Coordinates of C-alpha atoms and ligand atoms in Angstrom, one line a residue:
X1 CA -0.4 10.0 -28.3
X2 CA 0.3 10.9 -24.5
X3 CA -0.9 14.1 -23.3
X4 CA 1.1 16.6 -21.8
X5 CA 1.2 17.6 -18.1
X6 CA -1.8 20.3 -18.3
X7 CA -4.2 18.4 -20.4
X8 CA -7.1 16.6 -19.5
X9 CA -8.1 13.2 -20.2
X10 CA -11.9 12.6 -21.1
X11 CA -13.3 10.6 -17.9
X12 CA -17.1 9.1 -19.4
X13 CA -19.7 8.5 -16.8
X14 CA -19.0 5.3 -16.9
X15 CA -15.3 5.2 -16.3
X16 CA -16.3 7.6 -13.4
X17 CA -18.7 5.3 -11.9
X18 CA -16.5 2.3 -11.7
X19 CA -13.7 4.6 -9.9
X20 CA -16.2 6.6 -7.4
X21 CA -17.1 2.8 -6.3
X22 CA -13.8 1.6 -5.7
X23 CA -13.2 4.8 -3.6
X24 CA -16.2 4.3 -2.0
X25 CA -15.7 1.0 -0.6
X26 CA -12.0 1.5 0.4
X27 CA -12.2 4.8 1.8
X28 CA -16.4 5.5 2.6
X29 CA -15.4 9.0 0.8
X30 CA -18.5 9.2 -1.4
X31 CA -18.6 11.3 -5.0
X32 CA -21.6 12.6 -6.2
X33 CA -22.0 12.6 -10.1
X34 CA -20.9 16.6 -10.4
X35 CA -17.6 15.1 -9.1
X36 CA -16.7 13.5 -12.0
X37 CA -15.0 17.0 -13.7
X38 CA -12.7 16.9 -10.0
X39 CA -12.1 13.8 -10.5
X40 CA -10.9 14.1 -14.6
X41 CA -8.5 16.9 -13.6
X42 CA -7.2 15.4 -10.7
X43 CA -6.6 12.1 -12.1
X44 CA -5.2 13.2 -15.1
X45 CA -2.4 13.9 -13.5
X46 CA -2.0 10.7 -12.6
X47 CA -2.7 8.5 -16.0
X48 CA -0.2 11.2 -17.5
X49 CA 2.4 10.0 -15.0
X50 CA 1.8 6.6 -16.1
X51 CA 2.1 7.5 -19.3
X52 CA -1.7 6.0 -19.7
X53 CA -3.7 8.0 -22.4
X54 CA -7.2 7.3 -21.7
X55 CA -9.3 5.8 -18.4
X56 CA -9.9 2.7 -19.4
X57 CA -6.9 2.2 -19.6
X58 CA -6.6 3.5 -16.6
X59 CA -9.1 0.7 -15.1
X60 CA -6.5 -2.0 -16.5
X61 CA -3.9 -0.2 -15.0
X62 CA -5.8 -1.0 -12.1
X63 CA -6.4 -4.7 -12.4
X64 CA -2.3 -5.6 -13.3
X65 CA -1.5 -3.7 -10.1
X66 CA -2.9 -4.2 -6.5
X67 CA -6.0 -2.1 -6.6
X68 CA -5.7 -1.1 -2.8
X69 CA -2.1 0.4 -4.2
X70 CA -3.3 2.8 -7.1
X71 CA -6.4 3.9 -4.8
X72 CA -4.1 5.0 -2.0
X73 CA -1.6 6.9 -4.8
X74 CA -5.1 8.5 -6.3
X75 CA -7.1 9.8 -3.3
X76 CA -4.0 11.7 -2.2
X77 CA -5.2 13.7 -4.8
X78 CA -8.4 14.0 -4.4
X79 CA -9.3 14.1 -1.0
X80 CA -9.6 17.9 0.3
X81 CA -7.1 18.3 3.1
X82 CA -8.3 21.6 3.9
X83 CA -6.9 22.5 8.2
X84 CA -5.8 25.8 9.9
X85 CA -4.8 26.1 14.0
X86 CA -7.8 26.3 16.6
X87 CA -10.6 25.4 13.2
X88 CA -14.6 25.7 14.9
X89 CA -12.3 27.6 18.2
X90 CA -15.8 28.1 19.9
X91 CA -15.9 23.5 20.2
X92 CA -11.8 23.7 21.3
X93 CA -12.8 26.9 23.5
X94 CA -15.7 24.3 25.3
X95 CA -13.4 21.5 25.3
X96 CA -10.4 23.9 27.0
X97 CA -13.0 25.5 29.3
X98 CA -15.5 22.1 30.2
X99 CA -14.1 19.0 28.6
X100 CA -10.3 19.6 30.0
X101 CA -11.4 19.7 33.5
X102 CA -14.0 16.9 33.2
X103 CA -11.3 14.9 32.1
X104 CA -8.4 15.8 34.2
X105 CA -11.0 15.1 37.6
X106 CA -11.7 11.6 35.5
X107 CA -8.4 10.2 34.7
X108 CA -6.1 11.6 38.4
X109 CA -5.7 8.1 39.4
X110 CA -3.7 7.5 36.2
X111 CA -2.5 10.9 35.4
X112 CA -2.7 9.7 31.7
X113 CA -4.2 11.3 29.0
X114 CA -4.5 10.5 25.6
X115 CA -6.5 11.8 22.3
X116 CA -7.1 10.8 19.1
X117 CA -7.4 13.5 16.0
X118 CA -9.0 11.2 12.9
X119 CA -8.5 12.6 10.2
X120 CA -6.0 15.3 10.7
X121 CA -4.7 16.2 7.6
X122 CA -1.2 18.4 8.0
X123 CA -1.5 17.8 11.7
X124 CA -2.8 21.6 12.9
X125 CA -6.0 20.0 14.5
X126 CA -3.4 17.6 17.0
X127 CA -1.0 20.7 17.7
X128 CA -3.9 22.6 18.5
X129 CA -5.3 19.9 21.3
X130 CA -1.3 19.6 22.5
X131 CA -1.7 23.6 22.6
X132 CA -4.7 24.0 24.8
X133 CA -4.0 21.2 27.0
X134 CA -0.2 23.0 27.6
X135 CA -2.2 26.0 28.3
X136 CA -4.3 24.5 30.9
X137 CA -1.4 23.9 33.0
X138 CA -3.9 21.1 34.6
X139 CA -1.9 18.2 33.3
X140 CA 1.8 19.0 34.8
X141 CA 3.5 16.2 35.1
X142 CA 1.0 14.0 33.3
X143 CA 1.7 11.3 30.8
X144 CA 0.2 13.4 27.4
X145 CA 0.0 11.7 24.3
X146 CA -1.6 12.8 21.3
X147 CA -2.2 10.9 18.1
X148 CA -3.2 12.3 14.9
X149 CA -3.9 10.1 11.4
X150 CA -4.5 10.3 8.3
X151 CA -5.0 8.9 4.8
X152 CA -2.8 10.6 3.2
X153 CA 1.2 10.3 3.4
X154 CA 1.6 13.9 2.5
X155 CA 0.0 15.5 4.6
X156 CA 1.2 13.4 7.7
X157 CA 4.9 14.1 6.5
X158 CA 4.2 18.0 6.9
X159 CA 2.2 17.4 10.1
X160 CA 6.0 15.6 11.1
X161 CA 7.7 18.6 9.9
X162 CA 6.0 20.8 12.1
X163 CA 6.5 23.8 9.9
X164 CA 3.4 25.7 8.8
X165 CA 2.8 29.0 6.5
X166 CA 0.7 31.7 7.1
X167 CA -2.4 30.3 6.0
X168 CA -2.3 27.7 9.1
X169 CA -2.6 30.4 11.5
X170 CA -5.7 32.2 9.9
X171 CA -7.2 32.2 13.6
X172 CA -4.4 32.4 15.6
X173 CA -4.2 35.1 18.2
X174 CA -0.4 36.5 18.0
X175 CA -0.1 35.6 21.7
X176 CA -0.4 31.4 20.7
X177 CA 1.7 32.4 18.0
X178 CA 4.6 33.9 19.3
X179 CA 4.4 31.8 22.3
X180 CA 4.5 28.5 20.9
X181 CA 5.8 28.9 17.7
X182 CA 9.3 30.3 15.9
X183 CA 9.8 32.0 13.0
X184 CA 12.3 29.7 10.4
X185 CA 12.0 32.2 7.1
X186 CA 8.4 32.0 5.4
X187 CA 7.4 29.4 7.9
X188 CA 6.9 29.1 11.8
X189 CA 8.3 26.2 13.2
X190 CA 6.1 24.5 17.0
X191 CA 8.6 24.2 20.0
X192 CA 9.5 21.1 20.9
X193 CA 8.0 20.7 24.3
X194 CA 4.5 20.5 22.3
X195 CA 5.2 18.5 19.2
X196 CA 7.3 15.8 21.7
X197 CA 3.4 15.1 22.7
X198 CA 2.0 14.3 19.2
X199 CA 2.7 11.4 16.9
X200 CA 1.5 10.4 13.8
X201 CA 0.6 7.1 11.6
X202 CA -1.6 6.0 8.4
X203 CA -5.1 4.9 9.1
X204 CA -7.7 4.6 6.9
X205 CA -10.8 4.6 9.6
X206 CA -12.4 1.9 7.3
X207 CA -9.1 -0.7 7.6
X208 CA -10.8 -2.5 10.7
X209 CA -7.6 -4.4 10.8
X210 CA -5.7 -1.2 10.9
X211 CA -7.8 -0.1 13.3
X212 CA -8.4 -3.1 15.0
X213 CA -4.5 -2.4 16.9
X214 CA -5.2 1.2 18.3
X215 CA -5.6 1.6 22.1
X216 CA -8.6 3.6 23.9
X217 CA -8.4 7.3 23.9
X218 CA -10.2 9.8 26.3
X219 CA -11.4 12.2 24.0
X220 CA -11.4 11.4 19.9
X221 CA -11.6 14.6 17.3
X222 CA -13.5 13.5 14.0
X223 CA -13.9 17.0 12.5
X224 CA -14.9 17.7 8.7
X225 CA -13.8 14.1 7.3
X226 CA -17.3 12.3 8.0
X227 CA -19.2 14.6 5.9
X228 CA -17.5 13.3 2.7
X229 CA -18.9 9.8 3.8
X230 CA -21.9 8.0 2.8
X231 CA -24.4 6.9 5.6
X232 CA -23.2 3.4 5.8
X233 CA -19.2 4.5 6.6
X234 CA -20.1 7.0 9.0
X235 CA -22.3 5.0 10.9
X236 CA -19.6 2.5 11.0
X237 CA -17.1 4.9 12.0
X238 CA -19.0 6.3 14.7
X239 CA -19.0 3.1 16.3
X240 CA -15.0 2.7 15.6
X241 CA -14.9 5.8 17.8
X242 CA -17.4 3.9 20.6
X243 CA -15.2 1.0 20.9
X244 CA -12.4 2.8 21.3
X245 CA -12.9 5.7 23.7
X246 CA -12.7 4.8 27.7
X247 CA -15.6 5.1 29.7
X248 CA -16.8 8.5 29.6
X249 CA -14.8 10.0 27.2
X250 CA -15.8 12.3 24.2
X251 CA -16.1 12.5 21.0
X252 CA -15.8 15.8 19.1
X253 CA -17.4 16.3 15.3
X254 CA -17.1 18.8 12.9
X255 CA -20.2 21.4 13.0
X256 CA -21.7 20.2 10.2
X257 CA -21.2 16.6 11.3
X258 CA -24.2 16.4 14.0
X259 CA -25.1 12.4 14.7
X260 CA -28.5 13.6 15.4
X261 CA -31.5 11.5 13.9
X262 CA -28.6 9.1 13.4
X263 CA -28.0 5.2 14.9
X264 CA -25.8 6.0 17.8
X265 CA -24.5 4.1 20.9
X266 CA -23.9 7.7 22.6
X267 CA -24.9 10.3 24.7
X268 CA -25.4 14.4 23.6
X269 CA -23.4 16.3 26.2
X270 CA -24.6 20.3 25.8
X271 CA -21.4 22.1 26.7
X272 CA -22.0 25.8 27.4
X273 CA -20.7 26.8 23.6
X274 CA -20.6 23.1 21.8
X275 CA -22.5 20.2 21.0
X276 CA -20.4 16.8 21.8
X277 CA -20.7 12.6 22.5
X278 CA -19.9 10.9 25.4
X279 CA -19.5 7.3 26.1
X280 CA -21.5 6.2 29.1
X281 CA -19.5 4.5 32.1
X282 CA -21.5 1.4 32.3
X283 CA -20.9 1.1 27.5
X284 CA -20.3 -2.5 27.0
X285 CA -17.2 -2.5 23.6
Ligands
LIG301 C1 -10.8 18.4 5.6 S1 -9.7 17.5 6.4 C2 -9.9 17.5 7.7 C3 -8.9 18.2 8.6 C4 -9.1 18.7 10.1 N1 -9.6 17.8 10.6 C5 -10.0 19.5 10.6 O1 -11.0 19.6 10.6 O2 -9.0 20.8 10.2 C6 -10.4 16.0 6.0 C7 -9.0 14.9 6.3 O3 -10.0 13.8 6.5 C8 -8.8 12.8 5.6 N2 -9.5 11.8 5.3 C9 -10.6 11.3 4.3 N3 -11.1 9.9 4.5 C10 -10.3 9.5 5.6 C11 -10.4 7.9 5.4 N4 -11.0 7.3 5.5 N5 -9.5 7.7 6.8 C12 -8.9 8.7 7.6 N6 -8.7 10.1 6.7 C13 -9.2 10.1 6.0 C14 -8.5 13.5 4.5 O4 -6.9 13.3 3.9 C15 -8.0 14.9 4.6 O5 -6.9 15.4 5.6

C-alpha cells in the first residue's frame, strides 16, 4: 500500500549509505550517520510522488533512470538554502571598505569588474554585493557583472524573480531597504538597475565540464557552502576558484570555512575586520 503525503517511509542504514555515497560523489556534500532521519523524512515525500513504497524500490528506480537526474531532484529537498541580505556583514563591510578600493585600482584600465557568488541560493548574497558596489560609487560607468550559481533550480528561480519576503531583510538597514527595494504587497522588489548587473545559472561546483566553461573573476564569494563538503571536495573546489580568479583576485569564504591548515594555493590577507584569500599575481593557471 502506498503511503499518504504525510507519512515517513523507513530508511535503513544500508540504503541510507548508498544514497549518501551517491550524493557525496555528485555534489561533494557529506551527510553523517545522524542525518539518516533527515534524509528519511525529506525523501519520503519524493517516494510518495513517485508512488514508491520503500527506499529499496527507490534505489531500483535510480537504476532505471539516469542516477544523476534523480539526484538533481533529490538534492533540492536536502540542502540547507538559508541565506539573507548582508549576511556576515563584517566581511561585506571589509569587502566594501578595503577590497573594492583595491579592485578599483587593479582594474582601472579595463574598467570591468566581475564577481562570482558560488552557492548563491536565492540570490541575496549576489544582490548584496551589487548593492555595495553601487553604494561605493567607485565603479560608475564600469562594466560590472555579478554572477550567481547554485545547484537548486528552485532557489535560482527565486533569485531571478528578485522579490523577497521579510526574513531576507533581517540584518538590512532601513536606509538600504528603502533605497534599493520597492514594496509589492508582502514582498519587496529589488531595484532594476541593481538586478540588471546580476545573472544566475545552475552549476554544480563539482561538475568540471560545466565549471570549465566559466571565465575569470576578480572576486569569488563562496560562503556557507564548503562547510557541507568532504575534505576532497573542499580542496578541489578551492583549486577551482584559484583557476577562475584573475591574478590578485580575492576569495571570500564563510567564517567557519577558513583554509587554515589546508593545502591551498592562496595567500591569506588579514583585513581590519576579516580574513580573505588572494591569488598571487605571479600565480600560474
Ligand atoms: C546555506 S546556502 C548559502 C547561501 C549563501 N552563500 C549565504 O552564505 O548566504 C548553501 C547553498 O550551497 C548550495 N550548494 C550545495 N552544494 C553545492 C554544489 N555542489 N554546487 C553548487 N552549489 C551547492 C546549496 O544548494 C545552497 O543553496
